CSV table of C-alpha atoms in Angstrom, one decimal:
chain,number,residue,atom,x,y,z
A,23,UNK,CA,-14.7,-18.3,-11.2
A,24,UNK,CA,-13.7,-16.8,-7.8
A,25,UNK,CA,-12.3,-13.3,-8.5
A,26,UNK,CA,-9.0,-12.5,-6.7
A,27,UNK,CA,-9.5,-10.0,-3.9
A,28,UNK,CA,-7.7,-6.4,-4.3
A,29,UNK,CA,-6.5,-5.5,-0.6
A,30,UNK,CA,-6.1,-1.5,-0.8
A,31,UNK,CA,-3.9,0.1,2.4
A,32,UNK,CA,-6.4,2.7,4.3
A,33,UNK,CA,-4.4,5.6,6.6
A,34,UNK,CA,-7.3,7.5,7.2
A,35,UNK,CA,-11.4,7.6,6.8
A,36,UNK,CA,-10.7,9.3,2.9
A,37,UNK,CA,-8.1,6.6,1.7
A,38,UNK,CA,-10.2,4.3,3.1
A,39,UNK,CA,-12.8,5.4,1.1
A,40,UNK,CA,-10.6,6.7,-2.1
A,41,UNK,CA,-9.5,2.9,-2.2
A,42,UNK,CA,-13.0,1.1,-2.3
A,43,UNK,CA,-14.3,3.8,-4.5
A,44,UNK,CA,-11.0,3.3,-7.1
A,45,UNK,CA,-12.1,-0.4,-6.8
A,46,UNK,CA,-10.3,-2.3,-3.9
A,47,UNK,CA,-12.0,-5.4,-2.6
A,48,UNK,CA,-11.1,-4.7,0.9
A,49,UNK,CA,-8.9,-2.9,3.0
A,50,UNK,CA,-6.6,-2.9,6.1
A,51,UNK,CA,-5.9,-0.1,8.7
A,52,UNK,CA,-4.9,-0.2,11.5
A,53,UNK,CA,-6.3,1.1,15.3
A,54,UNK,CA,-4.6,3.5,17.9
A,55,UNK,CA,-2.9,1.0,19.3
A,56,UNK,CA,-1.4,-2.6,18.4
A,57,UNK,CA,-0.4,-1.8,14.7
A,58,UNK,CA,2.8,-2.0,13.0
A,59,UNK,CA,2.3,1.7,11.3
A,60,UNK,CA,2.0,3.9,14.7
A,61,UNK,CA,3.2,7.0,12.3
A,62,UNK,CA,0.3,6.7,10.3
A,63,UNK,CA,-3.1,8.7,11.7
A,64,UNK,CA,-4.3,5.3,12.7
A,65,UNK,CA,-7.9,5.1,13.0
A,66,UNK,CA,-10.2,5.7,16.3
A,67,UNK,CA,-12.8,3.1,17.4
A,68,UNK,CA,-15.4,6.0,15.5
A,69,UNK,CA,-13.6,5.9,12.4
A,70,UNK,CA,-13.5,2.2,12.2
A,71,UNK,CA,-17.3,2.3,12.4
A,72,UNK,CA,-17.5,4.3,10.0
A,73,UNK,CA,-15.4,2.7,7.9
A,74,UNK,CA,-17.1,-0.4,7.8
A,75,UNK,CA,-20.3,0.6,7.2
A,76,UNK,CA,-19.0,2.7,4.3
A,77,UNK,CA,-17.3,-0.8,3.3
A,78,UNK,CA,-20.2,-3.0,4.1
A,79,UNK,CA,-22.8,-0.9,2.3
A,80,UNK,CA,-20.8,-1.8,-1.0
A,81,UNK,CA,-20.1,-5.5,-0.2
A,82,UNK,CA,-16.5,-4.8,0.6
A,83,UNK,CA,-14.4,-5.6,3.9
A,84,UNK,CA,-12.3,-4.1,6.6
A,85,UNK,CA,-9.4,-5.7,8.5
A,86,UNK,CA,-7.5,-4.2,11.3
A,87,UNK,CA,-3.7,-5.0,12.3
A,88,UNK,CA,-2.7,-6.2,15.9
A,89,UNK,CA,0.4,-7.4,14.4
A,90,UNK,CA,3.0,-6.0,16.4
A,91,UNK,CA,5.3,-8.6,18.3
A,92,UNK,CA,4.1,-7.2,22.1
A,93,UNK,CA,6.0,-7.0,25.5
A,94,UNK,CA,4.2,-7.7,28.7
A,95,UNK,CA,3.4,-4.1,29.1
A,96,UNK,CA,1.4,-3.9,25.2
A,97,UNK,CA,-1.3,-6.6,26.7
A,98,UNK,CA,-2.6,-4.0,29.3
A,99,UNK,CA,-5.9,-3.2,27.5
A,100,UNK,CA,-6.2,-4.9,25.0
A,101,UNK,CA,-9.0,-7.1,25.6
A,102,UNK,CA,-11.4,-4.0,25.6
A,103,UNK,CA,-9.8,-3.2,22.4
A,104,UNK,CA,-11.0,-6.4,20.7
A,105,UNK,CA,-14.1,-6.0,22.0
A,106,UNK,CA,-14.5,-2.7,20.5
A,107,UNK,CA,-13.5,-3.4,17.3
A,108,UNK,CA,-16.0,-6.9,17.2
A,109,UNK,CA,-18.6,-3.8,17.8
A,110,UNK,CA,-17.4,-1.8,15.2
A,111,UNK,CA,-17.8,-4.1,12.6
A,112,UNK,CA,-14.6,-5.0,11.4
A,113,UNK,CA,-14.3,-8.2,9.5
A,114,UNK,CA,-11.1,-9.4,10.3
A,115,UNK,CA,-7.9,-9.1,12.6
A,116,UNK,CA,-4.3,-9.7,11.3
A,117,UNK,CA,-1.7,-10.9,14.1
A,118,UNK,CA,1.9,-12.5,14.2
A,119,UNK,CA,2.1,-12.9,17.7
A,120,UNK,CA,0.8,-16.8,18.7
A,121,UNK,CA,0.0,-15.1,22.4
A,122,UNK,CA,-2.4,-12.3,20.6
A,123,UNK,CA,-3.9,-15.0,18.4
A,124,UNK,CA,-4.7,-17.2,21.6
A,125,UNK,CA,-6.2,-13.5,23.6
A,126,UNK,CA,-8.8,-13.1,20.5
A,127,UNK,CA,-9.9,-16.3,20.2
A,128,UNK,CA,-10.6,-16.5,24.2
A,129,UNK,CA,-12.2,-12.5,23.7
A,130,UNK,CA,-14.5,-12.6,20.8
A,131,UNK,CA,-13.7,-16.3,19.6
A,132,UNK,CA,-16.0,-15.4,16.5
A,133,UNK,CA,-13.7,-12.9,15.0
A,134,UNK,CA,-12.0,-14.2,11.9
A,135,UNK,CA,-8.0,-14.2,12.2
A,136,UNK,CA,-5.4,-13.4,9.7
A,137,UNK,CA,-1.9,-14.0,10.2
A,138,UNK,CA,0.6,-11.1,9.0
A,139,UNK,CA,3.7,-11.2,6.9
A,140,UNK,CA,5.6,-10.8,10.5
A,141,UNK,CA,5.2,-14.5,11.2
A,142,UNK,CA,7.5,-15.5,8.2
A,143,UNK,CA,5.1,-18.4,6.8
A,144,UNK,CA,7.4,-19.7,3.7
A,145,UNK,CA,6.2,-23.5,3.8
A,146,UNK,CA,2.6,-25.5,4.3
A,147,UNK,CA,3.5,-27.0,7.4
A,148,UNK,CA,3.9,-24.1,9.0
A,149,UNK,CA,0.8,-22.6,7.2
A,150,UNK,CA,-0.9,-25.9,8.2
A,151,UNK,CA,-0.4,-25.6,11.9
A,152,UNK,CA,-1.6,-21.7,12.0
A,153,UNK,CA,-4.9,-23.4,10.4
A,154,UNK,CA,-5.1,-25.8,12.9
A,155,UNK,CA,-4.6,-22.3,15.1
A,156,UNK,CA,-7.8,-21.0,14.1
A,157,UNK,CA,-6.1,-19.3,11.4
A,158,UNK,CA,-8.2,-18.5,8.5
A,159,UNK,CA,-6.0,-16.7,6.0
A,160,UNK,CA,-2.1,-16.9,5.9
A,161,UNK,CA,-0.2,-14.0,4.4
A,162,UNK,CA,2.5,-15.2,3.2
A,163,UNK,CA,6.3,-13.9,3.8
A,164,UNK,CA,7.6,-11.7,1.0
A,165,UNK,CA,10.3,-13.7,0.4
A,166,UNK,CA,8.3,-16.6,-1.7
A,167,UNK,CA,8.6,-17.5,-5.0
A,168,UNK,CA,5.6,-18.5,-7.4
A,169,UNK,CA,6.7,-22.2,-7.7
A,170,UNK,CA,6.6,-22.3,-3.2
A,171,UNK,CA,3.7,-20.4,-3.0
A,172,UNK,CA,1.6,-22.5,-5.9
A,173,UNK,CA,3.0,-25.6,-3.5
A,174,UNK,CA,1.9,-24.2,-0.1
A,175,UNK,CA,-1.8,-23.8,-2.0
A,176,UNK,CA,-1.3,-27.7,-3.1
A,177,UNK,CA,-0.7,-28.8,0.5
A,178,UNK,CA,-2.9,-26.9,2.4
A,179,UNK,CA,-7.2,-27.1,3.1
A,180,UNK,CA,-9.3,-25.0,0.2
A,181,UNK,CA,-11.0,-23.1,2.7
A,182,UNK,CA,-7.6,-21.8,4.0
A,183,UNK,CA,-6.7,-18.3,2.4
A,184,UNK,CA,-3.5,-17.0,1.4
A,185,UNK,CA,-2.3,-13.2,0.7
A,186,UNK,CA,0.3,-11.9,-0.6
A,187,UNK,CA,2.3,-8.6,-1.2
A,188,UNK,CA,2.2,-7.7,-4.8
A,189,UNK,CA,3.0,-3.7,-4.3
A,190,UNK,CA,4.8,-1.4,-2.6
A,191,UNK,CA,8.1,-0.8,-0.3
A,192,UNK,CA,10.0,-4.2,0.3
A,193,UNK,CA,12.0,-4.4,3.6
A,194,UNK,CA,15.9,-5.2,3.9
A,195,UNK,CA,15.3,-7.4,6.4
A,196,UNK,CA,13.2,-11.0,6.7
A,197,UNK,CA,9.3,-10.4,6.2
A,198,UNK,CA,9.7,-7.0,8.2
A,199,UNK,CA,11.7,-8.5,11.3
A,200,UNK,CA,13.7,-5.3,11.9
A,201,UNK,CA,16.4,-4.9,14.7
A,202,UNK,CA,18.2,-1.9,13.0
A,203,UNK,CA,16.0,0.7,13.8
A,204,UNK,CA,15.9,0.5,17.0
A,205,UNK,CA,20.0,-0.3,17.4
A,206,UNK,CA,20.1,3.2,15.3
A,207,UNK,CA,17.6,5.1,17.2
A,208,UNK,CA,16.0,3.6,20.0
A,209,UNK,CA,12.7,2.9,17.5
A,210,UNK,CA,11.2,-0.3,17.6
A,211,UNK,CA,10.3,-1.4,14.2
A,212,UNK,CA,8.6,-4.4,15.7
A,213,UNK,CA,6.3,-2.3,17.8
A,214,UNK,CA,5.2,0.2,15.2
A,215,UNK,CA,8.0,2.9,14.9
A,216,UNK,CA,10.6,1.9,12.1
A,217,UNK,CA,12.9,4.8,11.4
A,218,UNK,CA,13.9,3.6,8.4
A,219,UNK,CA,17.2,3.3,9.2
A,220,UNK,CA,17.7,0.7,6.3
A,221,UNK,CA,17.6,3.3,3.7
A,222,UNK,CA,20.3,5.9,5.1
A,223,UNK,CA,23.8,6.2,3.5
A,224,UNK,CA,26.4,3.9,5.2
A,225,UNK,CA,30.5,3.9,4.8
A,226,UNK,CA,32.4,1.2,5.0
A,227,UNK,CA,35.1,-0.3,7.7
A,228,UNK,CA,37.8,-2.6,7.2
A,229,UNK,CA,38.6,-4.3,10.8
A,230,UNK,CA,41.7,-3.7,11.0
A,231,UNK,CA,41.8,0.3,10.2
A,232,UNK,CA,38.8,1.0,13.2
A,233,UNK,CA,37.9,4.5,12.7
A,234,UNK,CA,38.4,4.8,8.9
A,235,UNK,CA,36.0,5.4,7.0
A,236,UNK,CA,35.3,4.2,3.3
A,237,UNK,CA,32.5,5.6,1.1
A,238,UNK,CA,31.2,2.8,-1.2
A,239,UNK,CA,30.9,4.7,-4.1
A,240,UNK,CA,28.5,4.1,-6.4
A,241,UNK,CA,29.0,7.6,-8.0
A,242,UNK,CA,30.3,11.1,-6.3
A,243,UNK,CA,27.0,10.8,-4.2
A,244,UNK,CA,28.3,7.8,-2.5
A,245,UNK,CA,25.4,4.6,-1.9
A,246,UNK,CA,22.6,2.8,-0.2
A,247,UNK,CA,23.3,-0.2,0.3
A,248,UNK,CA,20.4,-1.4,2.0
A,249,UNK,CA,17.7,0.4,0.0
A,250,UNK,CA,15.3,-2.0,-1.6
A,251,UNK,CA,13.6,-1.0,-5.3
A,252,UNK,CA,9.6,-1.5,-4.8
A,253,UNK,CA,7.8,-4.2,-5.4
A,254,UNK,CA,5.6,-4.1,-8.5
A,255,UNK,CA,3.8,-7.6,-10.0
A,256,UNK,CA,1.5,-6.0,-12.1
A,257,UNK,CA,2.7,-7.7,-15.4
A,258,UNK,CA,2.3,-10.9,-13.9
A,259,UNK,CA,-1.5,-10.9,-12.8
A,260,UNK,CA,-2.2,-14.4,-14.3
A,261,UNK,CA,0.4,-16.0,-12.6
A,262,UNK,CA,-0.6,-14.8,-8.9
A,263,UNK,CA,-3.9,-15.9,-9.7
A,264,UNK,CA,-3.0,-19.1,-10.7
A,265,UNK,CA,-0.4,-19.5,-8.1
A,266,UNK,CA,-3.3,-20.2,-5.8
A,267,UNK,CA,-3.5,-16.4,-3.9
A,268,UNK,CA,-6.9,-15.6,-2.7
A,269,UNK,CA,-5.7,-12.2,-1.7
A,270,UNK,CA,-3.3,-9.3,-3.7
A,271,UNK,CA,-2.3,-7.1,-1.0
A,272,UNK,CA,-0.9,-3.2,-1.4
A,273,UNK,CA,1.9,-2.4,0.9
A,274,UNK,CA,1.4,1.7,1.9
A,275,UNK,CA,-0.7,3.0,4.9
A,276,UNK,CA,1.7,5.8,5.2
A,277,UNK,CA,1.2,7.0,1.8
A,278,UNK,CA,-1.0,9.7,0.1
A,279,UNK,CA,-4.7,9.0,-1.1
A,280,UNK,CA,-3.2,9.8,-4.7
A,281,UNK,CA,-1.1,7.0,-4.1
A,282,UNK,CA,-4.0,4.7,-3.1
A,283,UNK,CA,-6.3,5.7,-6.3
A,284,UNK,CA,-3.3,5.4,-8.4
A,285,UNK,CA,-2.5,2.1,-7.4
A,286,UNK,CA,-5.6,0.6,-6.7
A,287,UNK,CA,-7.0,2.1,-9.9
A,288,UNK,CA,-4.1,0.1,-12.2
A,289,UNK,CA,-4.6,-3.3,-10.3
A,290,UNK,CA,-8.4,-3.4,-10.8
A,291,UNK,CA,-7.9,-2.4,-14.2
A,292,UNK,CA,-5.5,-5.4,-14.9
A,293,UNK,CA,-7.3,-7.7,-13.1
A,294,UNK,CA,-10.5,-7.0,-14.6
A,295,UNK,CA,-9.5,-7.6,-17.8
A,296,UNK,CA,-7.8,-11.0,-16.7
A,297,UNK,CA,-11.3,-12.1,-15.5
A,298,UNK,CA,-12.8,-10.8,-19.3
A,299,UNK,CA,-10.4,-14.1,-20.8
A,300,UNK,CA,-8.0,-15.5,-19.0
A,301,UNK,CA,-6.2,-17.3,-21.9
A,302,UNK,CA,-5.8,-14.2,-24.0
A,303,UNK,CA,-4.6,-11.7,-21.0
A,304,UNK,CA,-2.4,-9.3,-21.9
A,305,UNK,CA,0.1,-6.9,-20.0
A,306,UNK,CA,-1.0,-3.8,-21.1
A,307,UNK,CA,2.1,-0.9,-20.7
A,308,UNK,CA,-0.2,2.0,-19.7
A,309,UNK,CA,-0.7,0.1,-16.3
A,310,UNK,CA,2.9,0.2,-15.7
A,311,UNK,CA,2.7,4.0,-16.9
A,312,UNK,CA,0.4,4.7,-14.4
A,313,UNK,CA,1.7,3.4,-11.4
A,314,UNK,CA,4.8,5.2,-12.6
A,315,UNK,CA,2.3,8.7,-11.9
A,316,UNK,CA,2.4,8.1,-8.8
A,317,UNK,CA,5.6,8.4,-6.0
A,318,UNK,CA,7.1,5.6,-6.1
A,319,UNK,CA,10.7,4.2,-5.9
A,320,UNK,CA,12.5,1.9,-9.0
A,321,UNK,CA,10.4,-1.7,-9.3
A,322,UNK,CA,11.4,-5.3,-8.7
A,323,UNK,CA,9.2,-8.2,-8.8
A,324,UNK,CA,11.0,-9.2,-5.6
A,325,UNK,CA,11.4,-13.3,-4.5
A,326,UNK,CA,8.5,-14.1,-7.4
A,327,UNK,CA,10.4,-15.5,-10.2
A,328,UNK,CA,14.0,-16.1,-8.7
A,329,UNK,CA,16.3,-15.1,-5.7
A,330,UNK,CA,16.7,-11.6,-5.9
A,331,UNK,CA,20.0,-10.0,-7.1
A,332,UNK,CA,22.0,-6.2,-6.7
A,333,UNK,CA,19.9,-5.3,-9.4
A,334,UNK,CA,16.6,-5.2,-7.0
A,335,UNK,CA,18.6,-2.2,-4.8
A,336,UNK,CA,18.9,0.9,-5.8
A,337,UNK,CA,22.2,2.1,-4.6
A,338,UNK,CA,21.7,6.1,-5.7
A,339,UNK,CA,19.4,7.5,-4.1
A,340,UNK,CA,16.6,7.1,-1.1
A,341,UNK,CA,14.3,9.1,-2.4
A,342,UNK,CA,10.9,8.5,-4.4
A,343,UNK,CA,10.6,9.4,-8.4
A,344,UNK,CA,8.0,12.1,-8.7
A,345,UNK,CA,6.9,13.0,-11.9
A,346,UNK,CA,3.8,14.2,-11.3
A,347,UNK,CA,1.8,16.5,-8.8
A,348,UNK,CA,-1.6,15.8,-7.3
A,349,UNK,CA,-3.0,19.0,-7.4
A,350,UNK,CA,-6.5,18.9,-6.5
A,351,UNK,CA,-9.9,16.5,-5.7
A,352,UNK,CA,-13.2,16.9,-6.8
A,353,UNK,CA,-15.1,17.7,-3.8
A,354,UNK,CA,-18.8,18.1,-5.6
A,355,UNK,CA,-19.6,17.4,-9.3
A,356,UNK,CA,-20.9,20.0,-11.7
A,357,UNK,CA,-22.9,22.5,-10.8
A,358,UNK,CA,-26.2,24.3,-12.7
A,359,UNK,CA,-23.0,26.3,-14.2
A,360,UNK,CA,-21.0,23.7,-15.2
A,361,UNK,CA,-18.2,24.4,-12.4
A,362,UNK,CA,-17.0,21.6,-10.6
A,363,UNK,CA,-15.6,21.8,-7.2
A,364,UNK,CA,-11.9,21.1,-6.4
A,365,UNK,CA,-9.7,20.8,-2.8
A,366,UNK,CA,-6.5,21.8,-4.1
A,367,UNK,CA,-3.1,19.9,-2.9
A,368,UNK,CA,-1.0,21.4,-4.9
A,369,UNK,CA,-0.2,24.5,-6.6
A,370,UNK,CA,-2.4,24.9,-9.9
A,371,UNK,CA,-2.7,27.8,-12.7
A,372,UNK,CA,-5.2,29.0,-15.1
A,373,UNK,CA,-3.4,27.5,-18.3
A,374,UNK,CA,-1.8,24.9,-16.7
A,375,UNK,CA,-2.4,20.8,-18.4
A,376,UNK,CA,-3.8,18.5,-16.2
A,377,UNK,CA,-5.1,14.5,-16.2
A,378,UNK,CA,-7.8,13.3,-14.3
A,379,UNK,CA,-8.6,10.0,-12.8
A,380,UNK,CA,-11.3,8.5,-11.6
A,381,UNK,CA,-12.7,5.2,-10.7
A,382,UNK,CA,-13.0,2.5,-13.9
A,383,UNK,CA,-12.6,5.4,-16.1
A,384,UNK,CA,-9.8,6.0,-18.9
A,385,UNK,CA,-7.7,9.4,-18.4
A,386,UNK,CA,-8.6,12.2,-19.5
A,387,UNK,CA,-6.1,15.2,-20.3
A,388,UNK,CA,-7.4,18.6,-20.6
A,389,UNK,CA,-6.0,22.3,-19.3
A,390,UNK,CA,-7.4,24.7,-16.5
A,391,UNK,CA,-9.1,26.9,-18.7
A,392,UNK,CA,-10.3,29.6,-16.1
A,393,UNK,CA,-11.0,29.0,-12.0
A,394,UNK,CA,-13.1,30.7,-9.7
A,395,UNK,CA,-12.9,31.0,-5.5
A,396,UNK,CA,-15.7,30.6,-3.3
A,397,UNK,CA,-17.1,33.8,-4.2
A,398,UNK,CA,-17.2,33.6,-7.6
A,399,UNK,CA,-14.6,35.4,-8.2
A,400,UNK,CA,-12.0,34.6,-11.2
A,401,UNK,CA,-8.3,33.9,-10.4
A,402,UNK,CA,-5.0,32.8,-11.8
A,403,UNK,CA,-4.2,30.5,-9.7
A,404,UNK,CA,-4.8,28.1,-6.5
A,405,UNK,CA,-1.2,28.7,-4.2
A,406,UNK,CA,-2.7,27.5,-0.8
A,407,UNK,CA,-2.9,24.6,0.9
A,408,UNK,CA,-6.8,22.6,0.5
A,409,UNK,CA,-7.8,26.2,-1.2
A,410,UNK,CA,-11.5,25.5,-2.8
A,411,UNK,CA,-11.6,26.5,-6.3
A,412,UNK,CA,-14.4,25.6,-8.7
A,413,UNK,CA,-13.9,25.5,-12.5
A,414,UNK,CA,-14.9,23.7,-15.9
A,415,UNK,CA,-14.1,20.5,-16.3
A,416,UNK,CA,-15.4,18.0,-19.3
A,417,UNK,CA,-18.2,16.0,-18.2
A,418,UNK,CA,-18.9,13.1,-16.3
A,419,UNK,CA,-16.6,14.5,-13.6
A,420,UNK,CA,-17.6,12.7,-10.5
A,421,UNK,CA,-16.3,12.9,-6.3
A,422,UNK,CA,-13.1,12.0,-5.4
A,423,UNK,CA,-12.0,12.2,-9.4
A,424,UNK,CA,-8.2,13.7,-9.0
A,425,UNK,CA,-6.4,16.4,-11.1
A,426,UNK,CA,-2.3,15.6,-11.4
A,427,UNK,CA,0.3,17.8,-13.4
A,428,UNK,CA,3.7,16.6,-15.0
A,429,UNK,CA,6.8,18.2,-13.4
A,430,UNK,CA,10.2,17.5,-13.8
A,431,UNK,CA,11.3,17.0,-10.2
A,432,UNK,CA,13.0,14.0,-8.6
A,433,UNK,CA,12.4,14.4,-4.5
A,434,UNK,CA,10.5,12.9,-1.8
């Protein structure tokens, strides 16, 4: 049986890495220029090297986005870009635009294409003629449900792929096709710089009263009435495999490496067990418990089993749930003293109880016993920023393992 692929978001060189280490398949990122996240850190030409020789030394992929709908002006350049990325390495390009599909195929006409979620592919005809296109995987538009995406894999060739979101933020408009950020602030969401504008608070006016205006409440706080709850599909692994996706995709370059292990780390756990026996998977709740460790908004499975309803926004706040802290990474394992090094990224104290993550391991829960700085010296605690502490840890503590707290905060 052909596993499923596990598509991880990358922002940087370490969540790239983070993510194939926590057990992603493959990952997508996108360049300095042409990608729908220009927020993010974005990766240089050297990084995307890099990137995919980390990736390719452990059988695993890379795929850039060029998946912003261009102007004129975007195009200027952009042939040298392909041709730098074909150099680097990377294994595939996803694009929306027909006119960007037709400039690859003429520039490096080897380079295997994948067409975004921006295209809003909801039927196989339309997946059909990207095929013909030169297309090799469709990703499919969020707004699908298992029954059309099951039929689409019916209808269309074997060798054709399709992805689809499983994870992460959903957007208030179709498939990401955004005018209100750039109405709102002069941000083009199609171009790489959505503002969000979706998720403010908005009041209400009646036509004929211009100029008055009514707070929807919800409660004293008022609402947000376009804010989507997150996609989450991780009870339902069996029935995206056997709706015919060859691809599970992550939404989140903008997010935290935290955020990338957490997530990555409960998919491949689910899935993994799917593959041990198909016919006797079952959802187990510490997935969902996990996920919940991690920032995140209120879940919805979305368009997958019927139309979405008001439940699937969350009309109270725009801000993530946090109920935990990342507070450090292991930088270097165990040393002849037993003291393992740790980046902090968040405040910790001697006396303090911590988990700790790591790749296809179970948690473990322990408390900071006693820390040391670089000199050796003992201390209370770690208050600054990427501070390098070293302290005992139980074993089999290996790079990039995190330490997370429990707090009680709600915030972004």
């Amino acid at each position: 049986m052909e596993k499923v692929e596990l598509l991880a978001p990358a922002g940087d060189l370490e969540r790239l890495k983070i993510a194939f280490e926590y057990g992603a398949d493959a990952v997508y990122l996108g360049g300095e220029s042409f990608g729908m996240r220009s927020a993010a850190k974005n990766f240089s030409i050297e990084d995307i090297k890099e990137g995919a020789d980390f990736a390719h030394e452990r059988g695993k992929k890379v795929f850039v986005t060029v998946n912003i709908i261009p102007h004129n002006e975007d195009f200027i350049g952009f042939k040298d870009y392909l041709i730098n990325l074909e150099k680097a390495g990377v294994d595939a390009l996803i694009a929306s635009d027909p006119g960007v599909i037709e400039v690859i195929k003429e520039t490096i006409p080897k380079m295997e294409i994948h067409l975004s979620t921006q295209a809003n592919t909801t039927n196989y005809h339309s997946a059909n003629f990207w095929y013909k296109q030169g297309v090799k995987r469709v990703v499919v538009a969020r707004e699908m449900s298992f029954d059309e995406i099951s039929e689409i894999r019916k209808m269309t060739p074997n060798s054709m792929d399709i992805e689809a979101f499983v994870h992460g933020a959903m957007c208030i408009s179709y498939s990401g096709r955004c005018l209100i950020s750039n109405y709102m602030t002069g941000r083009d969401a199609n171009r790489g710089s959505c503002a969000q504008s979706c998720r403010w608070k908005y009041s209400l006016v009646e036509e004929k009263r211009p100029g008055e205006y009514f707070p929807v409440y919800e409660d004293e706080g008022g609402t947000f009435f376009f804010n989507s709850k997150d996609l989450c599909m991780i009870e339902y692994i069996p029935e995206l495999i056997r709706s015919g996706i060859t691809s599970l995709k992550i939404e989140g370059r903008m997010k935290t490496s935290y955020y990338v292990a957490t997530v990555v780390r409960a998919y491949r756990m689910a899935i993994d067990e799917y593959y041990k026996n198909p016919d006797s998977w079952k959802f187990n709740p510490m997935w969902l418990d996990e996920l919940k460790k991690g920032s995140h908004r209120h879940f919805t499975t979305g368009f997958y089993n019927e139309k979405p309803n008001h439940e699937e926004q969350n009309y109270e706040s725009a801000s993530y749930v946090r109920n935990y802290d990342f507070v450090g990474i292991v930088v270097k394992p165990a040393d002849e003293n037993g003291l393992v090094t740790v980046e902090q990224r968040n405040k910790m104290v001697v006396g303090d109880e911590i988990e700790i993550i790591g790749p296809y391991t179970e948690t473990i829960v322990t408390k900071i016993e006693e820390m040391f700085n670089e000199d050796g010296d003992a201390i209370m605690e770690a208050p600054h920023p990427r501070q390098i502490v070293k302290m005992k840890l139980p074993v089999n503590i290996g790079m990039n393992f995190m330490l997370r707290k429990q707090i009680e905060e709600i915030g972004e």
